mmCIF file of C-alpha atoms in Angstrom:
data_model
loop_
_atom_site.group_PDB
_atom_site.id
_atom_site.type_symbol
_atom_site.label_atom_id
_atom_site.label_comp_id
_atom_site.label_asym_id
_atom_site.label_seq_id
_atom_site.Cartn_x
_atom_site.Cartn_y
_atom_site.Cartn_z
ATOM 1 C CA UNK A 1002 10.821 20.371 7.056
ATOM 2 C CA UNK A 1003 8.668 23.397 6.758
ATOM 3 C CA UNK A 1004 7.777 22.647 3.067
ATOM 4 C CA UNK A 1005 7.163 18.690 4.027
ATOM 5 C CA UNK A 1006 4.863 20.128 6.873
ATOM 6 C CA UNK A 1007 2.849 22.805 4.568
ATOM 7 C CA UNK A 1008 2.057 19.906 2.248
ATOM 8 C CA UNK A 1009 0.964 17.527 4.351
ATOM 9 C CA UNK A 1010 -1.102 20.282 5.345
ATOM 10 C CA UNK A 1011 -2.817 20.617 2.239
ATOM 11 C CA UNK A 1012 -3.158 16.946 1.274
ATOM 12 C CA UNK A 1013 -4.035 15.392 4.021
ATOM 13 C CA UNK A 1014 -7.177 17.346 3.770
ATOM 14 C CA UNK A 1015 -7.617 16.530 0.315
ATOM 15 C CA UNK A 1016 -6.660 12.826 0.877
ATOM 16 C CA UNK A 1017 -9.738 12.605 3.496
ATOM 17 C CA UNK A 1018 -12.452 14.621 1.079
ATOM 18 C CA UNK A 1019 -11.574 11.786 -1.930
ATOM 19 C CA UNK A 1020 -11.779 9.311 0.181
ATOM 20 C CA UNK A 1021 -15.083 10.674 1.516
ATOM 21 C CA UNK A 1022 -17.012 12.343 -0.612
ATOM 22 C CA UNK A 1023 -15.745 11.464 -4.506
ATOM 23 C CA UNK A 1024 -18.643 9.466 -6.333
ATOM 24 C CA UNK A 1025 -17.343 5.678 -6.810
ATOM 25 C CA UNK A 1026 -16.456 5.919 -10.180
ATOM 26 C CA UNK A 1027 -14.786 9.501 -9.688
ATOM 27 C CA UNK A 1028 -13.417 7.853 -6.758
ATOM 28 C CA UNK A 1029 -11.781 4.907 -9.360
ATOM 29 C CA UNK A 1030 -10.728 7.377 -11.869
ATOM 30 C CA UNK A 1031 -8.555 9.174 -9.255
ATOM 31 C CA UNK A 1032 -7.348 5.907 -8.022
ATOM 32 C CA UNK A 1033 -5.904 4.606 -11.350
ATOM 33 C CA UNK A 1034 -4.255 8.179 -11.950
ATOM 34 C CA UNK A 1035 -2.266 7.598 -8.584
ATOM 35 C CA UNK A 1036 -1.485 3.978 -9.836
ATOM 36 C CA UNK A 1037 -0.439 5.328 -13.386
ATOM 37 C CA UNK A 1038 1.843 8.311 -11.584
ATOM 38 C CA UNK A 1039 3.322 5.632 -9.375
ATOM 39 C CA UNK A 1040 3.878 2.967 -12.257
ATOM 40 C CA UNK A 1041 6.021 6.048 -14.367
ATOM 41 C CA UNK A 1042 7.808 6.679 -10.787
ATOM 42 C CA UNK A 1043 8.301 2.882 -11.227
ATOM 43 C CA UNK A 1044 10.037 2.836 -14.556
ATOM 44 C CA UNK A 1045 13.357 4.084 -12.437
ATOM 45 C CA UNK A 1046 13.691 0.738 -10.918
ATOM 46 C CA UNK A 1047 13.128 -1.149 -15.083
ATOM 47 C CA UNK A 1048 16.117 0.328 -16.093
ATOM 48 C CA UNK A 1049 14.863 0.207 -19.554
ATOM 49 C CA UNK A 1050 16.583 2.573 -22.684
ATOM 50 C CA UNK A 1051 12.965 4.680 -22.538
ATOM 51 C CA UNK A 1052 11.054 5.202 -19.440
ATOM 52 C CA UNK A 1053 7.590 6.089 -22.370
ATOM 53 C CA UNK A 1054 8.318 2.411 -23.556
ATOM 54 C CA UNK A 1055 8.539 1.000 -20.244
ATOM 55 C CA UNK A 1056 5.412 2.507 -19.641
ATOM 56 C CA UNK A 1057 3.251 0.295 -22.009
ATOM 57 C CA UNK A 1058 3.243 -2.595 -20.307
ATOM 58 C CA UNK A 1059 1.980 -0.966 -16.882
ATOM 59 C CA UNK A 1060 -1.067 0.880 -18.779
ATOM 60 C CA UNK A 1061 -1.458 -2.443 -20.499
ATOM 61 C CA UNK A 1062 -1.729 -4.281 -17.117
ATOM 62 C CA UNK A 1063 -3.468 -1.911 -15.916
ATOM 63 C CA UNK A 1064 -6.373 -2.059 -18.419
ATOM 64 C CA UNK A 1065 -6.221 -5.657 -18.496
ATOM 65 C CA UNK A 1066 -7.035 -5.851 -14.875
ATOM 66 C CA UNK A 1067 -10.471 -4.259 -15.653
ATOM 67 C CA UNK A 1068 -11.607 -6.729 -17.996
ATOM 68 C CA UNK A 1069 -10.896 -9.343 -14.978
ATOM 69 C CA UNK A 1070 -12.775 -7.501 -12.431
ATOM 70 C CA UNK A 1071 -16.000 -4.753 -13.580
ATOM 71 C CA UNK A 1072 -15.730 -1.527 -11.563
ATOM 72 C CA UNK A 1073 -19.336 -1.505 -10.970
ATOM 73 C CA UNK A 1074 -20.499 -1.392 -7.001
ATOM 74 C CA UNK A 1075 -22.649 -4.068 -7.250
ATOM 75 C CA UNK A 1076 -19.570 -6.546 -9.146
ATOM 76 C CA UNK A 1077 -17.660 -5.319 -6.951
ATOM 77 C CA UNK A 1078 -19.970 -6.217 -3.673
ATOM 78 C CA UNK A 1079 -20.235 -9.884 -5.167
ATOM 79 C CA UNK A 1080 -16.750 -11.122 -4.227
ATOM 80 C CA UNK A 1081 -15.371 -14.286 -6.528
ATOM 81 C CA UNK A 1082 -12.540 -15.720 -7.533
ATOM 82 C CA UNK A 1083 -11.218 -12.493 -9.845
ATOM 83 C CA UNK A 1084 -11.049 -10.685 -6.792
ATOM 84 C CA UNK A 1085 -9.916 -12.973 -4.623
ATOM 85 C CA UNK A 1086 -7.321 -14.016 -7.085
ATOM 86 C CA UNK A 1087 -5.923 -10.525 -7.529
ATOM 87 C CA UNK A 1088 -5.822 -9.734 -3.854
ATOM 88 C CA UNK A 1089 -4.125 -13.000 -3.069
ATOM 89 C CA UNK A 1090 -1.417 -12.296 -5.832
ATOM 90 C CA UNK A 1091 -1.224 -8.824 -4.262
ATOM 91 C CA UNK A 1092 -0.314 -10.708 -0.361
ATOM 92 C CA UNK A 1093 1.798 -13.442 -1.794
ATOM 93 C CA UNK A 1094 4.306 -10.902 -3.665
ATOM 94 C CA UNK A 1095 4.211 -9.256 -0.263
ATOM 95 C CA UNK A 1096 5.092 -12.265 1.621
ATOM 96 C CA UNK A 1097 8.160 -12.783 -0.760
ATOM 97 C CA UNK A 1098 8.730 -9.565 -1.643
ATOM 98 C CA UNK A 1099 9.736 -8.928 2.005
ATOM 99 C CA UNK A 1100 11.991 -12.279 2.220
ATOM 100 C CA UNK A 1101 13.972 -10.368 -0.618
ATOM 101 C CA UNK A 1102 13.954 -6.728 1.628
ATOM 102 C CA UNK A 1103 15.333 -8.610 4.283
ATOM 103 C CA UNK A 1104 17.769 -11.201 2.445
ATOM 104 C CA UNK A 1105 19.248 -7.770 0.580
ATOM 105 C CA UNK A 1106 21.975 -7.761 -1.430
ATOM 106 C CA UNK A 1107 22.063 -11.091 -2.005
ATOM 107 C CA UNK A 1108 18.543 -11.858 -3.134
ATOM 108 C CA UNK A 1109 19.179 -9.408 -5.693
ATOM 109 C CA UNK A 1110 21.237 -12.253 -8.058
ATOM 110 C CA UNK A 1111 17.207 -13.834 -8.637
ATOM 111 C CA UNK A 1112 16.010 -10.422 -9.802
ATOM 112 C CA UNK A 1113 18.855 -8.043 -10.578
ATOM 113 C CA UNK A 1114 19.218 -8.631 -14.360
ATOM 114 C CA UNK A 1115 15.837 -9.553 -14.992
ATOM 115 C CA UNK A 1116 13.613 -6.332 -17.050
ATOM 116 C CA UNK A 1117 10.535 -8.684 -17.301
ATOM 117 C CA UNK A 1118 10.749 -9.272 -13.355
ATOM 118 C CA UNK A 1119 11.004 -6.177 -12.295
ATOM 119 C CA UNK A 1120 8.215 -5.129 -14.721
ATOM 120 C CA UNK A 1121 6.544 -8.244 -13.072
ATOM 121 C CA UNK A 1122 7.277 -6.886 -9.233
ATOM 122 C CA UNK A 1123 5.564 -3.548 -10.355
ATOM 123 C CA UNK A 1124 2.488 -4.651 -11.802
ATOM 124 C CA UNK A 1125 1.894 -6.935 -8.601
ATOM 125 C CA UNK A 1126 2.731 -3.920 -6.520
ATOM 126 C CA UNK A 1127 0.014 -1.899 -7.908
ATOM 127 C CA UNK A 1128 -2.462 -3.265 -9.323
ATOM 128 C CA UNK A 1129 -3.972 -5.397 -6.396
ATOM 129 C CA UNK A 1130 -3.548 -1.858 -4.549
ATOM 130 C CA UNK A 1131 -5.613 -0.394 -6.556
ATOM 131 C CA UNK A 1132 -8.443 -2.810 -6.372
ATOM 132 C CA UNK A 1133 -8.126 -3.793 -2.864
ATOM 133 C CA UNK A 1134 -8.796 0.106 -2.224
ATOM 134 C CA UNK A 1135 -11.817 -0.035 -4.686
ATOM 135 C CA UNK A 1136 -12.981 -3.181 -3.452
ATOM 136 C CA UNK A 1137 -13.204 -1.824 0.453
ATOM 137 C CA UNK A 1138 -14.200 1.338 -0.719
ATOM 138 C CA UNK A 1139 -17.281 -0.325 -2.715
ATOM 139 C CA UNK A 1140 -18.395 -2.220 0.512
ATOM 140 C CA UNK A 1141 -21.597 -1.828 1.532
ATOM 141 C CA UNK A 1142 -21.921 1.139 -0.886
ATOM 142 C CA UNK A 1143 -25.882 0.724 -2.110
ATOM 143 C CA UNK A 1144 -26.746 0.651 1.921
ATOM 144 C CA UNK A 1145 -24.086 2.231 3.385
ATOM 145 C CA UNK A 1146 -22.533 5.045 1.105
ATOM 146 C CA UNK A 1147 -19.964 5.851 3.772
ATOM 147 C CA UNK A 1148 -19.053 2.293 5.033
ATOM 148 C CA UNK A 1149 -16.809 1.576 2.171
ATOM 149 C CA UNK A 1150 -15.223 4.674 2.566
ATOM 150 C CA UNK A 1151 -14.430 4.780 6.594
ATOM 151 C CA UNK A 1152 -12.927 0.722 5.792
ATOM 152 C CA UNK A 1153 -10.428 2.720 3.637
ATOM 153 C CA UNK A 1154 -9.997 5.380 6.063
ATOM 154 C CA UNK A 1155 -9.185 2.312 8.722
ATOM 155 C CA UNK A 1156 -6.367 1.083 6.895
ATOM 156 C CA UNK A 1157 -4.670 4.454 6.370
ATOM 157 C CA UNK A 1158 -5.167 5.215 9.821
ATOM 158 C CA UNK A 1159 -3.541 2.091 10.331
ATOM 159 C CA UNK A 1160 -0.738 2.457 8.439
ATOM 160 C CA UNK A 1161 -0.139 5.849 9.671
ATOM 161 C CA UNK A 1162 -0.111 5.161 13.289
ATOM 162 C CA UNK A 1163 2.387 2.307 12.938
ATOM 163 C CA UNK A 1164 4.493 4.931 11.402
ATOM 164 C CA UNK A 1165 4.639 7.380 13.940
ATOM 165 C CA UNK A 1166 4.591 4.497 16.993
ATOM 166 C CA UNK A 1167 7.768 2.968 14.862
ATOM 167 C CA UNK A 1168 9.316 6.378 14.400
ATOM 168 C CA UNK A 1169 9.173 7.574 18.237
ATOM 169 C CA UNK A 1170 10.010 3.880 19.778
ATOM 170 C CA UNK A 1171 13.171 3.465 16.868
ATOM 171 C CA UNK A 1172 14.279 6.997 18.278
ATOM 172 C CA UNK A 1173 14.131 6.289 21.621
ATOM 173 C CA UNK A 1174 14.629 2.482 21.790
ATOM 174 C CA UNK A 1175 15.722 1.033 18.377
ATOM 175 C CA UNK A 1176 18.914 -1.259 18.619
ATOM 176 C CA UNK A 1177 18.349 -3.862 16.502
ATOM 177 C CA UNK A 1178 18.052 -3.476 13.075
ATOM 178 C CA UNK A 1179 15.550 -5.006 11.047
ATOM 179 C CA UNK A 1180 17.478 -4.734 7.508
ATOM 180 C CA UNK A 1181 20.523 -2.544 7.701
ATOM 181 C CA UNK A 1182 21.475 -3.088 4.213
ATOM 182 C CA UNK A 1183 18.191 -1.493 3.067
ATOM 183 C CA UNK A 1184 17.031 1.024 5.553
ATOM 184 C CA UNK A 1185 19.538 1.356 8.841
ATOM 185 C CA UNK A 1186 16.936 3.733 10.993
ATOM 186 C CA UNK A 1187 14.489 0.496 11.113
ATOM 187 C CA UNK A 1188 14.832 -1.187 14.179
ATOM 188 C CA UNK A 1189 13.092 -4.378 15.239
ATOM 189 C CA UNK A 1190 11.546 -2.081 18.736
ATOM 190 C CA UNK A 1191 10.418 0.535 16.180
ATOM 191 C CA UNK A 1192 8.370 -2.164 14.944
ATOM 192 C CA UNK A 1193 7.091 -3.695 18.117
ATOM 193 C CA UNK A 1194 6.319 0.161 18.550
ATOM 194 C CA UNK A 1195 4.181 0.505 15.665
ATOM 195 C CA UNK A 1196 1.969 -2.603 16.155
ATOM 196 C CA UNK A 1197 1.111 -2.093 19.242
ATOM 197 C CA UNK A 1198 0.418 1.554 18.197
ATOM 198 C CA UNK A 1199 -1.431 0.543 15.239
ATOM 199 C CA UNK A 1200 -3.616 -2.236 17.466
ATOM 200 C CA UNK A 1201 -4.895 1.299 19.971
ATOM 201 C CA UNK A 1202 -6.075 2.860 17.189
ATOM 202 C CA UNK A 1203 -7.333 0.241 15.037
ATOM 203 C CA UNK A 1204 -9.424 -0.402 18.494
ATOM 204 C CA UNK A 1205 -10.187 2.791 18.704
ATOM 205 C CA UNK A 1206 -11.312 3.580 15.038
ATOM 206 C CA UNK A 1207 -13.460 0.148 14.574
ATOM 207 C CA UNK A 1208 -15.898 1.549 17.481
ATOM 208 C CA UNK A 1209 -15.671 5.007 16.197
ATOM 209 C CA UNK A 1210 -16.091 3.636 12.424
ATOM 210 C CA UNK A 1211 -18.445 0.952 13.286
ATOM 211 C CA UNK A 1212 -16.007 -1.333 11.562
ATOM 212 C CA UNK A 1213 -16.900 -5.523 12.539
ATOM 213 C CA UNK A 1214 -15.092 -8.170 13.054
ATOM 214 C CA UNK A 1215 -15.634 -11.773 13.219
ATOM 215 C CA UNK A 1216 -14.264 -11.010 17.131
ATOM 216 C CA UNK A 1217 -11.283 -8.794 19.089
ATOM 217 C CA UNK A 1218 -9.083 -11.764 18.419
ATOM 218 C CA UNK A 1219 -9.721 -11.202 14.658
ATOM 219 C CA UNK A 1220 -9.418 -7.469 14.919
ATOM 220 C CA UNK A 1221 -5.867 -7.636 16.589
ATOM 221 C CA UNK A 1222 -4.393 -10.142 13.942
ATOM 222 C CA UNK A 1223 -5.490 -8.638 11.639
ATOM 223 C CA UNK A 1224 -4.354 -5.423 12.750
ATOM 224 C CA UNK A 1225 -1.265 -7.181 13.103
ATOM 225 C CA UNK A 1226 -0.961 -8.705 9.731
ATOM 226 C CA UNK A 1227 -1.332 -5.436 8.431
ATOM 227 C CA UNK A 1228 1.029 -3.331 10.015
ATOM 228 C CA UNK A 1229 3.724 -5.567 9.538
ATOM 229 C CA UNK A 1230 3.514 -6.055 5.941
ATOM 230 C CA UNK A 1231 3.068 -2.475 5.818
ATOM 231 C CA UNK A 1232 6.484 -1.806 7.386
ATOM 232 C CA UNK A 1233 7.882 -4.353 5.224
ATOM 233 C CA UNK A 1234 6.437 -3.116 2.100
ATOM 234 C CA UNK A 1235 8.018 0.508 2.690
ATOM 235 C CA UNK A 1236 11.663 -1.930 2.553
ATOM 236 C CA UNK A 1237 10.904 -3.478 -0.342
ATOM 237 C CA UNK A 1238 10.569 0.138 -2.250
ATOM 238 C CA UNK A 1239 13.806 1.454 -0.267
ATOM 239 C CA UNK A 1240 15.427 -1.850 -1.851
ATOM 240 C CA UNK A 1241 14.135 -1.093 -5.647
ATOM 241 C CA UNK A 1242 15.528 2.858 -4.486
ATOM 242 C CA UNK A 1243 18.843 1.610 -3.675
ATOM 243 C CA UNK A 1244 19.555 -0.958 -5.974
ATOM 244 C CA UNK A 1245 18.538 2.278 -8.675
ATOM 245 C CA UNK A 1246 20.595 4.130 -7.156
ATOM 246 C CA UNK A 1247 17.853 6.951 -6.212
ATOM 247 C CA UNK A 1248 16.938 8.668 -3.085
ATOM 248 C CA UNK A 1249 13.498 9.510 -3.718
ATOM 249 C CA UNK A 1250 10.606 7.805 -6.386
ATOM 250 C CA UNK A 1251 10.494 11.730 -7.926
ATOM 251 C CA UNK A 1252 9.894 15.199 -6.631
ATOM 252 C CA UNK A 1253 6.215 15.358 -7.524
ATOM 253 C CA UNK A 1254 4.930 15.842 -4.028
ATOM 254 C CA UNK A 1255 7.371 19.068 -2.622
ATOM 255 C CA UNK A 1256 9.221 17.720 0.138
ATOM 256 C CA UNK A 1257 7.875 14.294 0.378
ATOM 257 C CA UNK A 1258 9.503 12.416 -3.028
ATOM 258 C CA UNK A 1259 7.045 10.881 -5.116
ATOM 259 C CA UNK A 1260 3.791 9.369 -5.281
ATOM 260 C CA UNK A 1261 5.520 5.868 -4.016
ATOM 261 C CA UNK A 1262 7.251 7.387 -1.649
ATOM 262 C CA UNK A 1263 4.137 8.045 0.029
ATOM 263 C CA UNK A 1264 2.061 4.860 -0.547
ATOM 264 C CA UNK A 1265 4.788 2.649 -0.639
ATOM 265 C CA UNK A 1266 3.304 1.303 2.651
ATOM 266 C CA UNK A 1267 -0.232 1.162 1.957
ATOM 267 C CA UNK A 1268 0.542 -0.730 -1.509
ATOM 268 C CA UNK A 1269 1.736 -3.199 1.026
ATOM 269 C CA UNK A 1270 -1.159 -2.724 3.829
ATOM 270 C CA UNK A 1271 -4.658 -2.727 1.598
ATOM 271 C CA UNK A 1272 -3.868 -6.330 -0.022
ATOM 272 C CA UNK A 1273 -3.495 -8.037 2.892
ATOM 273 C CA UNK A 1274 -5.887 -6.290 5.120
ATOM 274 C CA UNK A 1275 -8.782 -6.685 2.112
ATOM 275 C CA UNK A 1276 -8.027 -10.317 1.822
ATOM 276 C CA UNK A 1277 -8.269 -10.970 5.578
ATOM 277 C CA UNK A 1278 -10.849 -8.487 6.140
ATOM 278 C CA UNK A 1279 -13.213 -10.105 3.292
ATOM 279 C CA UNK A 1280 -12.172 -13.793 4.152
ATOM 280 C CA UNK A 1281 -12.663 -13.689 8.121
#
C-alpha cells in the first residue's frame, strides 16, 4: 500500500502537467507511447508463440489510424465522418464488449479460440482511446489553449470519482454482484454509488471548468453514460486477465500493475463521453 500510495504521488502530478501544459503534438506523441505500452501489455491476452510478432499488427493499426484521421488541431476541430466513425466503433465494442463481461464464461465460446478477435478487441480498445483523448484535448485549442485540456481533465475526474463513490458504497453496502465470475468485489450499490458520485462532481467541475452542455439534463446523462461504461470497461479487462490467467497487465507502474491496469476504465469512458459530448 505504501509503494501504491508513493506512486500515485508522483504521477498524479505528472498525469495533470501532460495533460496541461504538453504542446498538442508533444501531447499526441505521449499519448500513442501509452497506447503502444498498453497494446504490448495486451499481447498477454493474444496468446500468440511471440509477444514481438503479436506486436505488428497493433503498431500497424496504430499507424493506419493516422492516415484516417490528421493529428493537426485544426483537422482535428473539423469533426467528420473519420472521427465520428472511429469514436462510434470505440462505443459500440463497449456496448458489446460489456454484454460479454457480464455473460462470462460462457460468452467466451464466440471469442476464446479466436487470435484475430482478440487482436480485433485490442485494436478497438485503444485506438478510439487514443483519439477520443486527442480529439477533446484539440477542442477549442486555436481560441482556447486550455479548453481542450480541462474536457480531458473532466472525464478523468469522472472516472475517478465513480471509483472511489463505487469503492466506499461496495464496502459498506454492496450485496449484489454485478459479475461474480469476473470481478466478485463489484456490487450493483457500488455502482449506484459511483454515478451518483460521478454526477456531484461532474456538476461541480463543468462550472469550475466552464465545461457546456446542451442543458443539466444533458450533463447528467451524459455523466451517466460515462460512468457506467467506465465501470464496465474495467470488467471487460479483468475478463481478458482471467481468461489469461494473469493478475495484473505487467509490473510497469510499482504497485499499481500495468499501464491497462490503470486506464482500463478510461479506454472505456473517453469514447463514449467524446461521442456524446461532440454529438449533443
Amino acid at each position: 500500500m505504501k509503494q501504491r500510495i508513493i506512486t500515485a504521488l508522483i504521477l498524479a502530478p505528472l498525469v495533470i502537467l501532460g495533460i496541461f501544459q504538453l504542446s498538442l503534438p508533444l501531447f499526441i506523441v505521449a499519448l500513442t507511447l501509452v497506447l503502444l505500452a498498453g497494446f504490448w501489455e495486451w499481447t498477454q491476452f493474444v496468446d500468440a508463440g511471440s509477444r514481438v510478432k503479436a506486436m505488428i499488427p497493433a503498431v500497424i493499426a496504430t499507424v493506419a489510424s493516422f492516415f484516417l484521421i490528421s493529428p493537426e488541431s485544426v483537422s482535428l476541430n473539423h469533426i467528420g465522418w473519420p472521427h465520428l466513425l472511429i469514436l462510434s466503433a470505440g462505443t459500440t465494442w463497449w456496448l458489446y464488449a460489456s454484454v460479454l463481461a457480464i455473460t462470462y464464461p460462457k460468452s467466451t465460446q464466440t471469442w476464446q479460440g479466436s487470435k484475430p478477435l482478440r487482436h480485433l478487441f485490442g485494436f478497438l480498445t485503444l485506438i478510439p482511446f487514443l483519439w477520443s483523448v486527442i480529439i477533446l484535448r484539440a477542442s477549442e485549442i486555436d481560441t482556447s489553449p486550455y479548453h481542450g485540456a480541462k474536457l480531458v481533465m473532466f472525464v478523468c475526474l469522472l472516472v475517478w470519482a465513480a471509483d472511489s463513490g463505487a469503492y466506499f458504497a461496495g464496502k459498506s453496502m454492496g450485496k449484489r454482484k454485478m459479475a461474480p465470475n469476473v470481478s466478485p468485489n463489484k456490487t450493483i450499490e457500488g455502482l449506484v454509488g459511483g454515478i451518483i458520485t460521478a454526477i456531484v462532481v461532474g456538476w461541480i467541475f463543468s462550472k469550475l471548468f466552464d465545461i457546456h452542455f446542451a442543458s443539466p439534463v444533458h450533463m447528467i446523462l451524459i455523466t451517466f453514460a460515462t460512468v457506467v461504461i467506465s465501470v464496465l470497461g474495467d470488467l471487460v479487462e479483468s475478463m481478458f486477465k482471467r481468461e489469461s490467467g494473469i493478475k495484473d497487465s505487467s509490473n510497469m507502474i510499482p504497485g499499481h500493475g500495468g499501464i491497462l491496469d490503470r486506464i482500463d476504465s478510461l479506454t472505456a469512458a473517453f469514447p463514449i463521453f467524446a461521442l456524446l459530448y461532440l454529438l449533443f
